[in-house]
Amino acid sequence: MPIVEVSNLGKVYGSGSTAFAALEGITFSVEPGEFVAIVGPSGAGKTTLLKCLSGLMQPTSGSVTVFGKRVTRPPREVGVVFQDYSRSLMPWLTVRRNVEFPLGRAARRDPQKAARVDTALQSVGLADSHGKYPWQLSGGMQQRVAIARALAYEPSILIMDEPFASVDAQTRFELEDLVLRVKDEFGVTILFVTHDIDEAVYVSSRI
Ligand code: ADP
């Protein structure tokens, strides 16, 4: 039983003479436990597709369903890691507070939620950095905070939009291995966008 089903999806930006079809007739499905890479050059419509999948944007035609339910807003089961960690982390919050953020205001006093934050930070190797601010960390570490934040939310599906495009090559290799490890550890299904064919071949089970 697929957990994500994309059916004849289309997205048109603008209208009239400025209308531009970014996506047309996209159909595919994702089974639980898969690691699916979506590969294409800049401008191919990858981010548009992910925005429709994560409920951040409505398609112009077709549909997306997650666990059999049509996506009209961000589904609870989906976590997202964006490319630009410097804009997705909140600079005025510590690492720990950033990771707690999606769990709600009561997370700090809830021992179960606190344990989820601890586990996520530990999994990405940042247990010792919980009191630091994002701007005190390297780019690779900041992206690990963003990954921990998504994991603490315990999503069934993790959507990653070129998550390693802004880090150096060596950090990128480390983060690719980290994602493969946490995928098994947390049992998540991953949809991963990249323009890097080598990366897609290395991390995914299907492209
Ligand atoms: P990718 O992620 O593969 O680089 P995008 O999904 O960002 O591609 O963009 C696909 C196409 O849609 C590009 O040609 C881009 O210029 C266009 N596009 C993206 N967002 C908008 C928007 N908000 N308004 C108009 N055109 C857009």
Coordinates of C-alpha atoms and ligand atoms in Angstrom, one line a residue:
M1 CA 0.0 0.0 0.0
P2 CA 1.7 3.3 -1.1
I3 CA 1.9 6.0 1.5
V4 CA 2.3 8.8 -1.0
E5 CA 0.4 8.9 -4.3
V6 CA 0.9 11.7 -6.8
S7 CA -1.7 11.6 -9.6
N8 CA -1.5 13.7 -12.8
L9 CA -0.1 16.6 -10.8
G10 CA 0.3 20.0 -12.5
K11 CA 1.3 23.4 -11.4
V12 CA 1.0 26.6 -13.4
Y13 CA 2.5 29.8 -12.0
G14 CA 0.9 33.1 -13.1
S15 CA -2.0 33.5 -15.5
G16 CA -2.9 34.7 -19.0
S17 CA 0.1 35.6 -21.1
T18 CA 2.5 35.2 -18.1
A19 CA 1.3 31.7 -17.3
F20 CA 4.1 29.2 -16.9
A21 CA 3.6 25.4 -16.4
A22 CA 6.3 24.3 -13.9
L23 CA 4.8 20.8 -13.6
E24 CA 2.6 18.7 -15.9
G25 CA 1.1 15.2 -15.6
I26 CA 3.4 14.0 -12.8
T27 CA 2.3 10.5 -11.5
F28 CA 4.1 8.3 -9.1
S29 CA 3.8 6.6 -5.8
V30 CA 6.0 5.8 -2.8
E31 CA 6.0 2.7 -0.7
P32 CA 6.8 2.7 3.0
G33 CA 10.5 2.5 3.7
E34 CA 11.6 3.7 0.3
F35 CA 14.3 6.3 -0.2
V36 CA 13.2 8.1 -3.3
A37 CA 15.5 10.6 -5.0
I38 CA 14.0 13.2 -7.4
V39 CA 16.7 14.4 -9.7
G40 CA 16.7 17.2 -12.3
P41 CA 18.5 20.3 -13.3
S42 CA 17.8 23.7 -11.9
G43 CA 14.3 24.9 -12.9
A44 CA 13.0 21.4 -13.6
G45 CA 10.3 21.9 -11.0
K46 CA 11.7 19.8 -8.1
T47 CA 11.0 22.4 -5.4
T48 CA 7.5 23.0 -6.8
L49 CA 6.8 19.3 -6.6
L50 CA 8.0 19.1 -3.0
K51 CA 5.9 22.1 -2.0
C52 CA 2.8 20.3 -3.4
L53 CA 3.8 17.1 -1.6
S54 CA 4.3 18.8 1.7
G55 CA 1.0 20.8 1.5
L56 CA 2.8 24.1 1.4
M57 CA 1.4 24.9 -2.0
Q58 CA -1.8 23.8 -3.8
P59 CA -1.3 22.2 -7.3
T60 CA -3.3 23.6 -10.2
S61 CA -4.4 20.2 -11.3
G62 CA -4.2 16.6 -10.1
S63 CA -3.7 15.5 -6.5
V64 CA -1.4 14.3 -3.8
T65 CA -2.5 11.8 -1.1
V66 CA -0.6 10.9 2.0
F67 CA -1.8 7.8 3.8
G68 CA -4.8 7.8 1.6
K69 CA -5.8 11.4 2.5
R70 CA -5.8 14.2 0.0
V71 CA -3.2 16.8 0.9
T72 CA -4.7 20.3 1.3
R73 CA -2.4 21.5 4.1
P74 CA 0.8 20.3 5.6
P75 CA 0.1 16.7 6.8
R76 CA 1.1 15.7 10.4
E77 CA 3.0 12.7 9.0
V78 CA 5.4 14.9 6.9
G79 CA 8.6 16.6 8.1
V80 CA 10.6 18.9 5.8
V81 CA 14.3 19.8 5.7
F82 CA 15.0 22.8 3.5
Q83 CA 18.1 23.6 1.5
D84 CA 18.8 26.9 3.2
Y85 CA 19.5 26.1 6.8
S86 CA 20.5 29.7 7.6
R87 CA 16.9 30.8 6.9
S88 CA 15.1 27.8 8.3
L89 CA 16.7 27.9 11.8
M90 CA 15.7 30.6 14.2
P91 CA 18.9 32.5 15.1
W92 CA 17.5 33.8 18.5
L93 CA 16.8 30.2 19.7
T94 CA 19.4 27.8 21.0
V95 CA 19.9 24.5 19.2
R96 CA 17.7 22.7 21.7
R97 CA 14.9 25.3 21.4
N98 CA 15.1 25.1 17.6
V99 CA 14.6 21.3 17.8
E100 CA 11.8 21.6 20.3
F101 CA 9.9 24.3 18.3
P102 CA 7.6 22.1 16.2
L103 CA 6.6 20.1 19.3
G104 CA 4.8 23.0 20.8
R105 CA 5.1 25.3 23.7
A106 CA 4.6 22.6 26.3
A107 CA 7.5 20.5 25.0
R108 CA 9.9 21.9 27.6
R109 CA 7.8 20.5 30.5
D110 CA 6.9 17.2 28.8
P111 CA 9.5 14.5 29.7
Q112 CA 8.4 12.4 26.7
K113 CA 8.9 15.2 24.3
A114 CA 12.2 16.2 26.0
A115 CA 13.4 12.7 25.5
R116 CA 12.5 12.9 21.8
V117 CA 14.6 16.1 21.5
D118 CA 17.5 14.4 23.3
T119 CA 17.4 11.3 21.0
A120 CA 17.2 13.4 17.9
L121 CA 20.2 15.6 18.9
Q122 CA 22.2 12.5 19.8
S123 CA 21.4 10.8 16.5
V124 CA 22.9 13.8 14.6
G125 CA 25.9 14.0 16.9
L126 CA 24.9 17.3 18.5
A127 CA 24.2 16.3 22.1
D128 CA 27.0 18.5 23.3
S129 CA 25.9 21.6 21.3
H130 CA 22.3 21.9 22.6
G131 CA 23.0 25.2 24.4
K132 CA 24.6 26.9 21.4
Y133 CA 23.0 29.3 18.9
P134 CA 22.9 28.4 15.2
W135 CA 25.4 31.2 14.3
Q136 CA 28.0 29.5 16.6
L137 CA 27.9 26.4 14.4
S138 CA 29.3 25.4 11.0
G139 CA 27.0 25.1 8.0
G140 CA 27.1 21.3 8.3
M141 CA 26.2 21.4 12.0
Q142 CA 23.3 23.8 11.3
Q143 CA 21.9 21.5 8.7
R144 CA 22.2 18.7 11.3
V145 CA 20.1 20.8 13.7
A146 CA 17.5 21.1 10.9
I147 CA 17.5 17.3 10.5
A148 CA 17.2 16.8 14.3
R149 CA 14.3 19.2 14.3
A150 CA 12.5 17.1 11.7
L151 CA 13.3 13.8 13.4
A152 CA 12.1 15.0 16.9
Y153 CA 8.7 15.6 15.2
E154 CA 8.6 11.9 14.4
P155 CA 7.4 12.1 10.9
S156 CA 6.6 9.0 8.8
I157 CA 7.8 10.8 5.7
L158 CA 10.8 13.0 5.5
I159 CA 11.0 15.4 2.6
M160 CA 14.4 16.9 1.9
D161 CA 15.0 19.7 -0.7
E162 CA 18.6 19.7 -1.8
P163 CA 19.6 19.5 1.9
F164 CA 23.3 19.4 1.2
A165 CA 23.7 21.8 -1.7
S166 CA 25.1 24.6 0.6
V167 CA 27.8 22.6 2.4
D168 CA 31.3 21.6 1.4
A169 CA 32.0 18.3 -0.3
Q170 CA 33.4 16.5 2.7
T171 CA 30.6 17.6 5.0
R172 CA 28.2 16.5 2.3
F173 CA 29.5 13.0 2.3
E174 CA 29.2 12.8 6.1
L175 CA 25.7 14.1 6.0
E176 CA 24.7 11.6 3.3
D177 CA 25.8 8.8 5.6
L178 CA 24.1 10.4 8.5
V179 CA 20.8 10.5 6.7
L180 CA 21.1 6.8 5.7
R181 CA 21.8 5.9 9.3
V182 CA 18.9 7.9 10.8
K183 CA 16.5 6.6 8.1
D184 CA 17.1 3.1 9.5
E185 CA 17.1 4.3 13.1
F186 CA 13.8 6.2 12.9
G187 CA 12.2 4.0 10.2
V188 CA 11.2 7.0 8.0
T189 CA 10.4 7.0 4.3
I190 CA 12.4 9.7 2.5
L191 CA 11.8 11.8 -0.6
F192 CA 15.0 13.6 -1.4
V193 CA 15.5 16.2 -4.1
T194 CA 19.0 16.8 -5.6
H195 CA 20.6 17.9 -8.8
D196 CA 23.6 15.7 -8.0
I197 CA 23.3 12.4 -9.8
D198 CA 26.1 10.8 -7.8
E199 CA 24.4 11.7 -4.6
A200 CA 21.1 10.3 -5.8
V201 CA 22.7 7.0 -6.8
Y202 CA 24.5 6.8 -3.4
V203 CA 21.6 7.6 -1.0
S204 CA 18.4 6.4 -2.7
S205 CA 16.7 3.1 -3.3
R206 CA 14.9 4.5 -6.3
I207 CA 15.4 7.5 -8.6
Ligands
ADP1 P1 13.9 23.5 -9.3 O1 13.6 23.3 -7.8 O2 13.9 22.2 -10.0 O3 15.1 24.3 -9.5 P2 11.5 25.1 -9.2 O4 10.4 24.2 -8.8 O5 12.1 26.0 -8.2 O6 12.6 24.3 -9.9 O7 11.0 26.0 -10.4 C1 10.4 25.4 -11.6 C2 10.1 26.5 -12.6 O8 9.0 27.3 -12.1 C3 11.3 27.5 -12.8 O9 11.3 27.9 -14.2 C4 10.9 28.7 -12.0 O10 11.4 29.9 -12.6 C5 9.4 28.7 -12.0 N1 8.9 29.2 -10.7 C6 9.1 28.8 -9.5 N2 8.5 29.5 -8.5 C7 7.7 30.4 -9.2 C8 6.8 31.4 -8.8 N3 6.5 31.6 -7.5 N4 6.3 32.2 -9.8 C9 6.6 32.0 -11.1 N5 7.5 31.0 -11.5 C10 8.0 30.2 -10.6

